Short mmCIF file of C-alpha atoms and ligand atoms in Angstrom, two decimals:
data_model
loop_
_atom_site.label_atom_id
_atom_site.label_comp_id
_atom_site.label_asym_id
_atom_site.label_seq_id
_atom_site.Cartn_x
_atom_site.Cartn_y
_atom_site.Cartn_z
CA MET A 1 -6.78 11.51 9.50
CA THR A 2 -9.83 12.87 7.70
CA THR A 3 -12.69 10.45 7.06
CA ASN A 4 -14.13 10.71 3.58
CA PRO A 5 -17.63 12.21 3.60
CA LEU A 6 -20.58 10.59 1.83
CA CYS A 7 -21.82 12.32 -1.32
CA PRO A 8 -24.49 14.89 -0.33
CA ALA A 9 -26.28 14.28 -3.66
CA CYS A 10 -26.54 10.46 -3.86
CA HIS A 11 -25.00 9.29 -0.55
CA GLY A 12 -22.30 7.36 -2.46
CA LYS A 13 -18.68 6.95 -1.36
CA THR A 14 -16.14 9.65 -2.21
CA THR A 15 -12.43 10.15 -2.80
CA PHE A 16 -10.39 13.33 -2.40
CA LEU A 17 -9.02 14.80 -5.63
CA ALA A 18 -5.23 15.11 -5.40
CA GLY A 19 -3.84 18.58 -6.08
CA GLU A 20 -7.23 20.29 -5.74
CA SER A 21 -6.92 21.54 -2.15
CA ARG A 22 -7.12 25.31 -1.81
CA GLU A 23 -6.54 27.83 0.93
CA ALA A 24 -9.18 30.46 1.65
CA LEU A 25 -10.19 32.38 4.79
CA ASP A 26 -7.11 31.00 6.60
CA ARG A 27 -7.84 27.32 6.17
CA VAL A 28 -7.48 24.51 3.62
CA TRP A 29 -10.50 23.22 1.68
CA ASN A 30 -10.37 19.87 -0.10
CA LEU A 31 -12.29 18.75 -3.14
CA ALA A 32 -14.11 15.43 -2.76
CA ARG A 33 -15.57 13.49 -5.68
CA CYS A 34 -18.36 10.92 -5.53
CA VAL A 35 -17.35 7.56 -6.94
CA ALA A 36 -20.98 6.75 -7.81
CA CYS A 37 -22.45 9.93 -9.36
CA GLY A 38 -19.35 12.04 -10.09
CA THR A 39 -20.56 15.10 -8.14
CA SER A 40 -17.64 16.99 -6.61
CA PHE A 41 -17.79 19.28 -3.60
CA THR A 42 -15.79 21.34 -1.15
CA PHE A 43 -14.93 19.56 2.08
CA PRO A 44 -15.19 20.28 4.96
CA LYS A 45 -18.59 21.86 4.49
CA PRO A 46 -18.38 25.61 5.25
CA ASP A 47 -21.03 26.78 7.73
CA ASP A 48 -23.49 29.64 7.14
CA ALA A 49 -21.29 32.21 8.94
CA THR A 50 -18.32 31.30 6.72
CA LEU A 51 -20.41 31.73 3.59
CA GLN A 52 -21.70 35.10 4.77
CA GLU A 53 -18.06 36.13 5.25
CA VAL A 54 -17.26 34.93 1.69
CA TYR A 55 -20.03 37.04 0.15
CA ARG A 56 -19.14 40.04 2.32
CA SER A 57 -15.43 39.95 1.47
CA CYS A 58 -14.89 38.26 -1.92
CA PHE A 59 -18.02 38.54 -4.03
CA SER A 60 -18.40 41.33 -6.59
CA TYR A 61 -21.99 42.59 -6.61
CA GLU A 62 -20.60 45.52 -8.64
CA TRP A 63 -19.96 43.13 -11.54
CA TYR A 64 -23.65 42.22 -11.62
CA ARG A 65 -24.71 45.86 -11.63
CA ASP A 66 -22.31 46.72 -14.48
CA HIS A 67 -23.43 43.72 -16.54
CA TYR A 68 -27.13 44.41 -15.92
CA ALA A 69 -28.06 44.65 -19.63
CA ALA A 70 -26.38 41.31 -20.44
CA LYS A 71 -27.94 39.58 -17.44
CA LYS A 72 -31.35 40.88 -18.46
CA ARG A 73 -30.83 39.69 -22.05
CA ASP A 74 -29.89 36.28 -20.65
CA ALA A 75 -33.07 36.30 -18.52
CA CYS A 76 -35.14 37.02 -21.68
CA GLN A 77 -33.48 34.09 -23.47
CA ARG A 78 -34.20 31.86 -20.48
CA LEU A 79 -37.84 32.93 -20.32
CA GLU A 80 -38.33 31.86 -23.95
CA GLU A 81 -36.65 28.50 -23.24
CA TYR A 82 -38.70 27.89 -20.09
CA ARG A 83 -42.19 28.86 -21.29
CA SER A 84 -43.36 25.25 -21.64
CA VAL A 85 -42.37 24.54 -18.02
CA LEU A 86 -43.60 27.74 -16.35
CA GLY A 87 -46.98 27.99 -14.64
CA LYS A 88 -48.69 31.30 -13.87
CA HIS A 89 -47.01 31.75 -10.46
CA VAL A 90 -43.22 31.61 -10.68
CA LEU A 91 -40.87 31.87 -7.71
CA ASP A 92 -37.29 32.85 -8.60
CA PHE A 93 -35.51 31.14 -5.69
CA GLY A 94 -32.11 32.65 -4.81
CA GLY A 95 -32.46 35.00 -7.79
CA GLY A 96 -30.13 37.71 -6.44
CA VAL A 97 -30.76 41.04 -8.17
CA GLY A 98 -34.01 39.65 -9.61
CA TYR A 99 -33.48 39.76 -13.39
CA PHE A 100 -35.53 36.66 -14.09
CA SER A 101 -38.62 37.60 -12.06
CA GLU A 102 -38.49 41.10 -13.55
CA VAL A 103 -38.53 39.71 -17.09
CA ALA A 104 -41.19 37.15 -16.18
CA ARG A 105 -43.47 39.84 -14.66
CA ALA A 106 -43.09 41.96 -17.81
CA ALA A 107 -44.26 38.90 -19.80
CA GLY A 108 -47.39 38.54 -17.64
CA TYR A 109 -46.33 35.96 -15.05
CA ASP A 110 -46.90 36.47 -11.33
CA SER A 111 -43.27 36.26 -10.34
CA THR A 112 -41.10 37.30 -7.43
CA THR A 113 -37.54 36.76 -6.27
CA TYR A 114 -36.88 35.12 -2.94
CA ASP A 115 -33.51 34.52 -1.33
CA PRO A 116 -33.44 32.69 2.02
CA PHE A 117 -30.38 34.72 3.12
CA THR A 118 -31.35 38.22 1.98
CA THR A 119 -35.13 38.53 1.49
CA ALA A 120 -36.77 39.92 4.63
CA VAL A 121 -40.32 38.71 3.92
CA ALA A 122 -40.76 35.03 3.07
CA ALA A 123 -42.74 34.11 -0.04
CA ALA A 124 -46.00 32.23 0.59
CA PRO A 125 -45.47 28.46 1.01
CA ALA A 126 -47.15 25.81 -1.17
CA SER A 127 -48.46 28.39 -3.64
CA TRP A 128 -46.07 28.51 -6.61
CA ASP A 129 -46.61 26.55 -9.85
CA THR A 130 -42.92 26.74 -10.73
CA VAL A 131 -39.82 27.32 -8.63
CA VAL A 132 -36.76 28.25 -10.69
CA ALA A 133 -33.29 28.22 -9.09
CA LEU A 134 -30.79 29.51 -11.64
CA HIS A 135 -27.20 28.94 -10.55
CA VAL A 136 -28.16 28.68 -6.90
CA LEU A 137 -27.54 25.06 -5.87
CA GLU A 138 -23.79 25.15 -6.48
CA HIS A 139 -23.53 27.92 -3.85
CA ALA A 140 -25.48 26.01 -1.18
CA ASN A 141 -23.73 24.36 1.77
CA ASP A 142 -26.64 22.04 2.58
CA LEU A 143 -28.34 20.35 -0.39
CA ASP A 144 -31.05 18.66 1.67
CA ARG A 145 -32.00 21.92 3.38
CA ILE A 146 -32.24 23.86 0.10
CA CYS A 147 -34.28 21.04 -1.52
CA ARG A 148 -36.72 21.12 1.41
CA GLN A 149 -36.95 24.92 1.14
CA MET A 150 -37.67 24.88 -2.61
CA LYS A 151 -40.12 22.01 -2.30
CA ALA A 152 -42.10 23.82 0.43
CA PHE A 153 -42.94 26.64 -2.00
CA LEU A 154 -44.42 24.40 -4.72
CA VAL A 155 -48.09 23.53 -5.13
CA PRO A 156 -48.75 19.77 -5.53
CA GLY A 157 -47.99 18.96 -9.18
CA GLY A 158 -45.69 22.03 -9.40
CA ARG A 159 -42.41 22.04 -11.31
CA LEU A 160 -38.89 22.73 -10.12
CA LEU A 161 -36.35 24.05 -12.63
CA LEU A 162 -32.64 24.01 -11.75
CA ALA A 163 -29.69 25.34 -13.74
CA VAL A 164 -26.09 24.74 -12.59
CA PRO A 165 -22.60 24.56 -14.18
CA ASN A 166 -22.18 21.21 -15.94
CA PHE A 167 -19.39 19.16 -14.36
CA SER A 168 -19.55 16.72 -17.30
CA GLY A 169 -19.03 19.50 -19.87
CA ARG A 170 -15.97 20.50 -21.89
CA GLY A 171 -15.22 23.46 -19.63
CA TYR A 172 -14.40 21.47 -16.49
CA ARG A 173 -12.75 18.69 -18.50
CA GLU A 174 -10.38 20.87 -20.52
CA VAL A 175 -9.86 23.91 -18.30
CA GLY A 176 -10.36 22.21 -14.91
CA MET A 177 -10.97 24.28 -11.81
CA GLN A 178 -9.76 27.40 -13.68
CA TRP A 179 -12.87 27.23 -15.86
CA VAL A 180 -15.03 30.35 -15.68
CA TRP A 181 -17.91 28.66 -13.82
CA ALA A 182 -15.82 26.39 -11.53
CA GLN A 183 -15.05 29.02 -8.85
CA PRO A 184 -13.73 26.76 -6.05
CA PRO A 185 -13.49 26.42 -3.14
CA LEU A 186 -16.08 28.74 -1.52
CA ILE A 187 -18.09 30.52 -4.24
CA HIS A 188 -19.16 27.25 -5.88
CA LEU A 189 -19.21 24.49 -3.28
CA PHE A 190 -20.70 21.87 -5.63
CA HIS A 191 -19.87 20.74 -9.17
CA PHE A 192 -22.88 18.75 -10.35
CA THR A 193 -23.55 15.90 -12.74
CA ALA A 194 -26.94 14.88 -14.12
CA VAL A 195 -26.71 11.56 -12.26
CA GLY A 196 -26.11 13.35 -8.96
CA LEU A 197 -29.00 15.81 -9.39
CA ARG A 198 -31.34 12.99 -10.39
CA ALA A 199 -30.42 11.08 -7.23
CA LEU A 200 -30.86 14.18 -5.05
CA LEU A 201 -34.27 15.11 -6.49
CA THR A 202 -35.51 11.52 -6.42
CA ARG A 203 -34.55 11.28 -2.75
CA HIS A 204 -36.64 14.40 -2.11
CA GLY A 205 -39.69 12.86 -3.76
CA PHE A 206 -39.60 14.56 -7.17
CA VAL A 207 -40.69 12.66 -10.28
CA ASP A 208 -40.57 13.13 -14.08
CA ILE A 209 -36.95 14.36 -13.94
CA GLN A 210 -35.77 15.77 -17.29
CA VAL A 211 -32.19 16.78 -18.09
CA SER A 212 -30.93 19.16 -20.78
CA TYR A 213 -27.69 21.01 -21.58
CA HIS A 214 -27.20 24.61 -22.69
CA GLU A 215 -24.70 27.31 -23.59
CA ARG A 216 -24.92 30.82 -22.16
CA TRP A 217 -23.36 34.22 -22.78
CA ASP A 218 -21.31 34.02 -19.57
CA ALA A 219 -20.07 30.44 -20.08
CA ASN A 220 -19.83 28.70 -23.43
CA ASN A 221 -17.31 26.53 -25.21
CA HIS A 222 -16.30 29.16 -27.79
CA CYS A 223 -15.42 31.81 -25.18
CA ASP A 224 -14.35 29.66 -22.25
CA VAL A 225 -12.65 26.63 -23.77
CA THR A 226 -11.52 27.30 -27.38
CA HIS A 227 -10.58 30.96 -26.75
CA ALA A 228 -10.44 30.86 -22.95
CA ARG A 229 -7.18 32.83 -22.66
CA LEU A 230 -8.41 35.70 -24.81
CA TYR A 231 -11.74 36.01 -23.00
CA ARG A 232 -10.09 35.72 -19.61
CA ILE A 233 -7.89 38.71 -20.48
CA SER A 234 -10.81 40.79 -21.77
CA GLY A 235 -12.83 39.83 -18.69
CA ALA A 236 -9.97 40.90 -16.41
CA LEU A 237 -9.94 44.40 -17.96
CA TRP A 238 -13.18 45.11 -16.05
CA GLY A 239 -11.43 44.61 -12.69
CA MET A 240 -8.15 46.44 -13.45
CA PRO A 241 -6.64 48.02 -10.31
CA LEU A 242 -7.15 51.81 -10.13
CA LEU A 243 -9.23 51.91 -13.33
CA ARG A 244 -12.01 49.88 -11.74
CA ARG A 245 -12.64 52.82 -9.43
CA ILE A 246 -13.99 54.76 -12.44
CA PRO A 247 -17.62 53.66 -12.99
CA ALA A 248 -17.70 54.90 -16.62
CA TYR A 249 -14.60 52.81 -17.45
CA ARG A 250 -16.09 49.70 -15.84
CA ARG A 251 -19.43 50.09 -17.59
CA LEU A 252 -17.73 50.61 -20.99
CA ILE A 253 -15.66 47.43 -20.55
CA ALA A 254 -18.75 45.54 -19.34
CA MET A 255 -20.67 46.64 -22.44
CA GLY A 256 -17.84 45.66 -24.82
CA ASN A 257 -17.26 42.30 -23.14
CA SER A 258 -20.97 41.48 -23.08
CA ARG A 259 -21.23 42.10 -26.85
CA LEU A 260 -18.17 39.93 -27.44
CA ARG A 261 -19.58 37.14 -25.32
CA PHE A 262 -23.02 37.11 -26.94
CA HIS A 263 -21.17 36.88 -30.26
CA GLY A 264 -19.15 33.97 -28.81
CA LEU A 265 -22.36 32.31 -27.66
CA ARG A 266 -23.76 32.44 -31.22
CA ARG A 267 -20.49 30.97 -32.55
CA SER A 268 -20.64 28.18 -29.98
CA LEU A 269 -24.26 27.33 -30.82
CA ALA A 270 -23.53 27.43 -34.56
CA ARG A 271 -21.21 24.42 -34.15
CA PRO A 272 -22.98 22.10 -31.74
CA PRO A 273 -20.99 19.12 -30.47
CA ALA A 274 -22.14 15.57 -31.26
CA ASN A 275 -23.14 15.26 -27.61
CA ARG A 276 -24.91 18.23 -25.98
CA ALA A 277 -23.62 17.04 -22.60
CA GLU A 278 -20.42 18.90 -23.64
CA TYR A 279 -22.26 22.19 -23.05
CA SER A 280 -21.59 24.48 -20.09
CA GLU A 281 -24.93 24.43 -18.28
CA LEU A 282 -26.82 21.48 -16.86
CA GLN A 283 -30.54 22.03 -16.49
CA VAL A 284 -32.96 19.77 -14.68
CA THR A 285 -36.73 19.98 -14.34
CA ALA A 286 -38.70 17.84 -11.90
CA THR A 287 -42.30 17.56 -10.73
CA LEU A 288 -43.65 17.46 -7.18
CA PRO A 289 -46.28 14.64 -7.12
CA ARG A 290 -49.89 15.62 -6.34
CA THR A 291 -50.22 13.06 -3.57
ZN1 LIG B 1 -22.93 10.98 -5.53
#
C-alpha cells in the first residue's frame, strides 16, 4: 500500500485523485492533491535522471524554435508588465531559449538566462536584484531545492517573480488535465494554487508576497476553454505526421496559429471575468528580507 506523501508546498496532508493515474516511461504516476492548499502533484516524485529522459524523448524544442516570434512578443508583453518589479540586474532562471533575458537586455537591463540543468557556467550568486522564473516551478521535481537555488542568486532585498499555470483557473476546472497547460504526469509535475505558493515562499523566508492572475497568448480562456476544441485542432496541424518534416510547412502553421492565438488573447481580455482568479496564469512576487 502506498503512503500518501505530504504536500511539498505547504506540508499539508494529501489524497490521491481517482482516475488521474497515468502511464509514462513504463510506470504508473499518480496525482496527489493537498487537502490544505489545493496544490496537486505527480507522485511518486520522478528523479533527475527520469526528467532528463523525459526532455530527451518527449519534449519538442522544435516547437519553441518555430514559435520564436510569438514567444518573443510574449516576452515583450511580460517586460512591460514587470517593469515595476524589475531591478537593474535580472536573472531569468530556467529561461530555456532565453527570450525574456534577450528582450530585457534590449530594454537596457543587465539580464542573463540561467538553467541549472543546461547552463555550463553558473551565474554569480547573491548579485541579482530580480530573479524571474517563468513557467519553471511546475517542471521541478524538488520545490525546496529550486527555492534554495533561486534565493541564492538574489541580493538582500531582491525580488523573486514566479509565473505558473493557475490550478484555480477556468482551464483546469472545465477542461481538467486535458487543458493546454496541465501536461501531466511528467512535463508539469506540479499544479499550483496561490495558497500553496504563499506557503512555500513563506517557508523559504520570503516576505511581501503578492499574487496576480493573467491571460497569455499560449493559454487563455477564449482559446483554451470556450473554443478549446477548435484551437486544439489548429494547434495539432503543426505536428502533423509527415508534414512536420517540412520546416516551411511547420513555420507557416506556427505563424498562422500564433496570430490566431494573440487574437484570442485580446478577445479573452476584452471580457474579463468577475474574478481574475479564473485566468490561466498565476503570478507571485516575493521579497528576500535584507536581514
Ligand atoms: Zn499544500
